[in-house]
Amino acid sequence: MTELKYDTTCIGNAIVDVIGKTDDAFLKAENLTKNSMMLIDIDRAEDLYGKMQSAIEMSGGSAGNTAAGIASLGGKCAYVGKVRNDQLGEIFTHDIRAIGVTFETRKATTGAVTARSLILVTPDAHRTMNTYLGACIELGPDDIDPAMISASKVTYMEGYLWDPESGKKAFRKAAEIAHAAGREVSLTLSDSFCVDRYRDEFREFIDGGVDILFANEDELKSLYETDDFDAALDAVRGHVDIACLTRSEKGSIIVKGTESHRIEAERGIEVVDTTGAGDLFAAGFLFGYTNGRSLAESGRIGSIAAAEVISHYGARPSVNLKELLEKQLSASGT
């Protein structure tokens, strides 16, 4: 078996986030579906950007946020994602490497520019994402390094990357390599609208290639076409080894076979921006899981990481999560 080098390798859309405040009236005027992710072209991206209020720019992308969270917790993490050799591509590369994540994917030298997501945050802290995938769609099987995947305890993939056909091929290749090396594969469903687009394909991939599934309540209900969360919970048992299911203020549930571990949401948090909550929950859980913590302990770490990221604008930690975790666990006697 290949020597372990990474706790987790994350694969996803390498995106620079542009985050600005808005209100429901603006969403309605622009015909935007609140609390969803919509794919847009470059013309729409430029038009919407021109209409946004002042915004902040920072590296993002779902799996990139998870990688950043794992590194901030002290984990060993690698990332696979495609950027162009342009200004935003350099920003993304610098940011993810600066936090301690290994990022070696070759930059695109032609074609579409680096991806960006225009994230509109309403006063209730919900975010509506409008994403131009740009160079992300160029990520394919050739960008998957067998040595990196084989040297990772878990390979984590974001459902958003299922949109381009080349992304699907990259996922399948990575899953095959991981399992051949005796490693585990994890998938986050990313968005209920994403699940709606690829429900049957996701089910097939999950049954044959996923060990650890991350989903929120809406995504899981969409996957199994039910309005009843408990029915969806029962449905997912047996299809994956572990299911990590988040429910916002209701906390989360970690399921493994007949086991169920209910994790309380962190209390006393002022919710500012929910962007990245699921990404950081996954970071915390995967950090705990790959470092020998129990399922319940790993879920608690996920809850702590998610609570930190929703307390400020932006989808990446604003403090050192390793220090925060030590403080929180010490306070609770864990």
Coordinates of C-alpha atoms in Angstrom, one line a residue:
M1 CA 0.0 0.0 0.0
T2 CA 1.2 3.5 -0.9
E3 CA 2.6 5.5 2.1
L4 CA 0.1 8.0 3.5
K5 CA 1.0 11.6 2.9
Y6 CA -2.4 13.4 3.2
D7 CA -5.4 13.1 5.4
T8 CA -7.6 14.3 2.6
T9 CA -7.3 15.3 -1.0
C10 CA -10.2 17.6 -2.1
I11 CA -11.3 17.9 -5.7
G12 CA -13.6 20.7 -6.9
N13 CA -14.3 23.9 -8.7
A14 CA -11.5 26.5 -8.1
I15 CA -13.5 29.7 -7.7
V16 CA -12.9 33.2 -6.5
D17 CA -15.9 34.4 -4.5
V18 CA -17.2 38.0 -4.9
I19 CA -19.5 38.6 -1.8
G20 CA -21.9 41.5 -1.4
K21 CA -24.9 42.4 0.6
T22 CA -28.4 42.6 -1.0
D23 CA -32.1 42.3 -0.2
D24 CA -35.0 40.2 -1.4
A25 CA -36.2 42.9 -3.7
F26 CA -33.0 42.8 -5.7
L27 CA -33.2 39.0 -6.0
K28 CA -36.7 39.3 -7.3
A29 CA -35.8 42.1 -9.7
E30 CA -33.0 40.0 -11.1
N31 CA -35.1 36.8 -11.2
L32 CA -32.7 35.0 -8.8
T33 CA -33.7 31.9 -6.8
K34 CA -32.9 32.7 -3.2
N35 CA -30.5 30.3 -1.4
S36 CA -29.5 28.5 -4.6
M37 CA -26.5 28.2 -6.9
M38 CA -27.2 29.2 -10.5
L39 CA -24.7 28.7 -13.4
I40 CA -24.3 31.9 -15.5
D41 CA -22.2 32.9 -18.5
I42 CA -19.5 35.6 -18.5
D43 CA -21.8 38.2 -19.9
R44 CA -24.3 37.7 -17.1
A45 CA -21.5 37.6 -14.6
E46 CA -20.3 41.0 -15.7
D47 CA -23.8 42.4 -15.8
L48 CA -24.6 41.2 -12.3
Y49 CA -21.2 42.3 -10.9
G50 CA -22.0 45.8 -12.2
K51 CA -25.2 45.9 -10.3
M52 CA -23.9 44.6 -7.0
Q53 CA -23.1 46.8 -4.0
S54 CA -19.5 47.0 -2.8
A55 CA -18.1 43.5 -2.4
I56 CA -15.2 41.6 -1.1
E57 CA -13.2 39.1 -3.1
M58 CA -11.6 36.0 -1.7
S59 CA -10.7 32.5 -2.8
G60 CA -13.5 30.0 -2.5
G61 CA -15.1 27.0 -4.2
S62 CA -16.8 24.4 -2.0
A63 CA -14.0 21.8 -1.9
G64 CA -11.4 24.6 -1.7
N65 CA -13.1 25.9 1.4
T66 CA -13.1 22.4 2.9
A67 CA -9.3 22.0 2.1
A68 CA -8.6 25.4 3.8
G69 CA -10.6 24.3 6.8
I70 CA -8.7 21.0 7.2
A71 CA -5.4 22.8 6.9
S72 CA -6.5 25.4 9.5
L73 CA -7.3 22.6 11.9
G74 CA -3.8 21.2 11.5
G75 CA -4.6 18.5 8.9
K76 CA -2.5 17.5 5.9
C77 CA -4.5 18.3 2.8
A78 CA -4.1 18.5 -0.9
Y79 CA -6.4 20.2 -3.5
V80 CA -7.2 19.6 -7.1
G81 CA -8.9 22.3 -9.1
K82 CA -8.4 24.2 -12.4
V83 CA -7.6 27.9 -12.7
R84 CA -6.4 30.0 -15.7
N85 CA -3.0 31.7 -15.7
D86 CA -4.6 35.1 -15.0
Q87 CA -4.9 37.5 -12.1
L88 CA -7.7 35.7 -10.3
G89 CA -5.9 32.4 -10.9
E90 CA -2.8 33.7 -9.2
I91 CA -5.0 35.0 -6.3
F92 CA -6.6 31.6 -5.8
T93 CA -3.2 29.8 -6.0
H94 CA -1.5 32.1 -3.5
D95 CA -4.4 31.9 -1.0
I96 CA -4.8 28.1 -0.9
R97 CA -1.0 27.5 -0.7
A98 CA -0.6 30.2 2.0
I99 CA -2.9 28.3 4.3
G100 CA -0.8 25.2 4.0
V101 CA -2.7 23.2 1.3
T102 CA -0.8 21.4 -1.4
F103 CA -2.0 22.7 -4.8
E104 CA -0.2 21.5 -7.9
T105 CA -2.9 21.3 -10.7
R106 CA -1.5 22.8 -13.9
K107 CA -3.0 26.1 -14.8
A108 CA -4.9 26.5 -18.1
T109 CA -3.0 28.8 -20.6
T110 CA -5.9 29.2 -23.1
G111 CA -9.6 29.3 -23.0
A112 CA -12.0 30.6 -20.4
V113 CA -10.8 32.8 -17.5
T114 CA -10.7 31.7 -13.8
A115 CA -14.1 31.0 -12.3
R116 CA -15.9 33.4 -10.1
S117 CA -19.0 33.2 -8.0
L118 CA -21.1 36.3 -7.3
I119 CA -22.6 35.7 -3.8
L120 CA -25.5 37.8 -2.7
V121 CA -26.1 37.8 1.1
T122 CA -29.5 38.9 2.3
P123 CA -30.1 40.3 5.9
D124 CA -31.3 36.8 7.0
A125 CA -27.7 35.6 6.3
H126 CA -28.8 33.4 3.4
R127 CA -26.7 33.4 0.3
T128 CA -27.7 33.2 -3.4
M129 CA -24.8 32.2 -5.6
N130 CA -24.4 33.0 -9.3
T131 CA -21.4 31.1 -10.7
Y132 CA -19.4 31.4 -13.9
L133 CA -17.4 28.2 -14.1
G134 CA -14.9 29.5 -16.5
A135 CA -11.6 27.5 -16.4
C136 CA -13.2 25.0 -14.0
I137 CA -14.8 23.1 -16.9
E138 CA -11.3 22.2 -18.1
L139 CA -10.6 20.0 -15.2
G140 CA -10.5 16.4 -16.4
P141 CA -9.0 12.9 -15.8
D142 CA -5.5 14.0 -16.8
D143 CA -5.5 16.4 -13.8
I144 CA -5.9 13.5 -11.4
D145 CA -2.6 12.4 -10.0
P146 CA -2.7 8.7 -9.0
A147 CA 0.2 9.1 -6.5
M148 CA -1.6 11.9 -4.7
I149 CA -4.9 10.1 -4.5
S150 CA -3.3 6.8 -3.4
A151 CA -1.4 8.7 -0.6
S152 CA -4.7 10.2 0.8
K153 CA -6.8 8.6 3.5
V154 CA -9.9 10.1 2.0
T155 CA -10.5 11.7 -1.4
Y156 CA -13.3 14.3 -1.1
M157 CA -15.3 15.6 -4.1
E158 CA -17.8 18.4 -4.5
G159 CA -21.1 17.7 -6.4
Y160 CA -20.9 21.0 -8.3
L161 CA -18.1 19.5 -10.4
W162 CA -20.5 17.0 -11.8
D163 CA -21.8 19.6 -14.3
P164 CA -19.1 19.3 -16.9
E165 CA -18.6 15.9 -18.4
S166 CA -14.9 16.0 -17.9
G167 CA -15.5 16.6 -14.2
K168 CA -17.5 13.3 -14.0
K169 CA -14.7 11.4 -15.6
A170 CA -12.2 12.9 -13.2
F171 CA -14.4 11.9 -10.2
R172 CA -14.7 8.3 -11.5
K173 CA -11.0 8.0 -12.1
A174 CA -10.2 9.4 -8.7
A175 CA -12.7 7.0 -7.0
E176 CA -11.2 4.0 -8.8
I177 CA -7.7 4.9 -7.8
A178 CA -8.6 5.5 -4.2
H179 CA -10.4 2.2 -3.8
A180 CA -7.7 0.3 -5.6
A181 CA -5.3 1.7 -3.0
G182 CA -7.5 0.8 -0.1
R183 CA -8.5 4.4 0.6
E184 CA -12.0 6.0 1.1
V185 CA -14.0 8.2 -1.2
S186 CA -16.3 11.1 0.0
L187 CA -18.8 13.2 -1.9
T188 CA -20.8 16.3 -0.9
L189 CA -24.0 16.8 -2.8
S190 CA -23.4 20.6 -2.8
D191 CA -26.9 21.9 -3.7
S192 CA -30.4 20.5 -4.0
F193 CA -30.7 22.0 -7.5
C194 CA -27.5 20.2 -8.5
V195 CA -29.1 17.0 -7.2
D196 CA -32.3 17.7 -9.2
R197 CA -30.1 17.9 -12.4
Y198 CA -28.2 14.6 -11.8
R199 CA -30.3 12.5 -9.3
D200 CA -30.0 9.2 -11.1
E201 CA -26.3 9.7 -11.9
F202 CA -25.6 10.7 -8.3
R203 CA -27.4 7.6 -7.0
E204 CA -25.4 5.3 -9.2
F205 CA -22.1 6.9 -8.3
I206 CA -22.9 6.9 -4.6
D207 CA -23.9 3.2 -4.6
G208 CA -20.7 2.2 -6.4
G209 CA -18.1 4.6 -5.4
V210 CA -18.8 6.6 -2.2
D211 CA -17.9 5.7 1.3
I212 CA -18.7 9.0 3.1
L213 CA -21.6 11.2 2.0
F214 CA -22.2 14.8 3.0
A215 CA -25.6 16.4 2.4
N216 CA -27.9 18.9 4.0
E217 CA -31.6 18.2 4.6
D218 CA -32.9 19.6 1.3
E219 CA -30.2 17.8 -0.7
L220 CA -30.9 14.4 0.9
K221 CA -34.7 14.8 0.4
S222 CA -34.1 15.7 -3.2
L223 CA -31.8 12.7 -3.7
Y224 CA -34.5 10.3 -2.5
E225 CA -37.5 12.3 -3.8
T226 CA -39.3 12.8 -0.5
D227 CA -40.5 15.6 1.7
D228 CA -39.9 13.6 4.8
F229 CA -36.4 13.9 6.2
D230 CA -36.7 10.7 8.3
A231 CA -37.7 8.7 5.2
A232 CA -34.7 10.1 3.4
L233 CA -32.5 9.2 6.4
D234 CA -33.7 5.6 6.3
A235 CA -33.2 5.5 2.5
V236 CA -29.5 6.5 2.7
R237 CA -28.6 3.7 5.2
G238 CA -26.9 0.9 3.4
H239 CA -25.9 3.0 0.3
V240 CA -22.9 4.5 2.0
D241 CA -20.8 3.5 5.0
I242 CA -21.1 6.9 6.6
A243 CA -23.6 9.7 6.0
C244 CA -23.1 13.2 7.5
L245 CA -26.3 15.1 7.4
T246 CA -26.6 18.8 8.3
R247 CA -29.8 20.5 9.4
S248 CA -28.8 24.2 10.1
E249 CA -29.9 25.2 13.6
K250 CA -31.1 21.6 14.3
G251 CA -27.5 20.4 14.2
S252 CA -26.4 17.3 12.3
I253 CA -26.8 13.6 12.3
I254 CA -24.0 11.1 11.6
V255 CA -25.2 7.8 10.4
K256 CA -23.3 4.5 10.1
G257 CA -25.3 1.4 9.6
T258 CA -27.7 1.2 12.4
E259 CA -25.8 3.8 14.4
S260 CA -27.0 7.4 14.6
H261 CA -25.2 10.2 16.4
R262 CA -27.0 13.5 16.8
I263 CA -24.8 16.6 17.1
E264 CA -26.1 19.8 18.6
A265 CA -25.5 23.0 16.7
E266 CA -23.1 25.4 18.5
R267 CA -25.0 27.9 20.6
G268 CA -24.6 31.7 21.0
I269 CA -23.5 32.3 17.4
E270 CA -24.6 35.4 15.6
V271 CA -25.2 34.2 12.0
V272 CA -23.8 36.7 9.5
D273 CA -23.3 34.7 6.3
T274 CA -24.1 31.0 5.8
T275 CA -21.7 30.7 2.9
G276 CA -19.4 27.8 3.5
A277 CA -21.2 26.3 6.5
G278 CA -21.5 22.9 4.9
D279 CA -17.9 23.1 3.5
L280 CA -16.5 23.7 7.0
F281 CA -18.6 21.1 8.6
A282 CA -17.1 18.6 6.2
A283 CA -13.6 20.0 7.0
G284 CA -14.1 19.4 10.7
F285 CA -15.6 16.0 10.3
L286 CA -12.9 14.8 7.9
F287 CA -10.1 16.2 10.1
G288 CA -11.5 14.4 13.1
Y289 CA -12.3 11.2 11.2
T290 CA -8.9 10.9 9.5
N291 CA -7.1 11.6 12.8
G292 CA -8.8 8.8 14.8
R293 CA -11.7 10.6 16.4
S294 CA -15.0 8.9 16.9
L295 CA -18.0 9.7 14.6
A296 CA -19.6 11.8 17.4
E297 CA -16.4 13.7 18.1
S298 CA -15.7 14.3 14.4
G299 CA -19.3 15.7 14.1
R300 CA -18.7 18.0 17.0
I301 CA -15.5 19.3 15.3
G302 CA -17.5 19.9 12.2
S303 CA -20.1 21.8 14.1
I304 CA -17.4 24.0 15.7
A305 CA -15.8 24.8 12.3
A306 CA -19.2 25.5 10.7
A307 CA -20.1 27.9 13.5
E308 CA -17.0 29.9 13.1
V309 CA -17.5 30.4 9.4
I310 CA -21.1 31.6 9.6
S311 CA -20.1 34.3 12.2
H312 CA -18.5 36.5 9.5
Y313 CA -18.6 37.2 5.7
G314 CA -16.7 34.7 3.6
A315 CA -16.5 31.0 3.3
R316 CA -13.1 30.4 4.9
P317 CA -12.0 30.6 8.5
S318 CA -11.1 34.0 9.9
V319 CA -9.2 32.5 12.9
N320 CA -6.9 29.6 13.4
L321 CA -9.3 26.6 13.7
K322 CA -6.7 24.5 15.5
E323 CA -6.5 27.0 18.4
L324 CA -10.3 27.5 18.4
L325 CA -10.9 23.8 18.5
E326 CA -8.5 23.3 21.5
K327 CA -10.2 26.1 23.3
Q328 CA -13.7 24.8 22.7
L329 CA -12.9 21.2 23.5
S330 CA -11.1 22.2 26.7
A331 CA -14.0 24.4 27.8
S332 CA -16.4 21.4 27.4
G333 CA -14.0 18.9 28.9
T334 CA -13.8 16.8 25.8

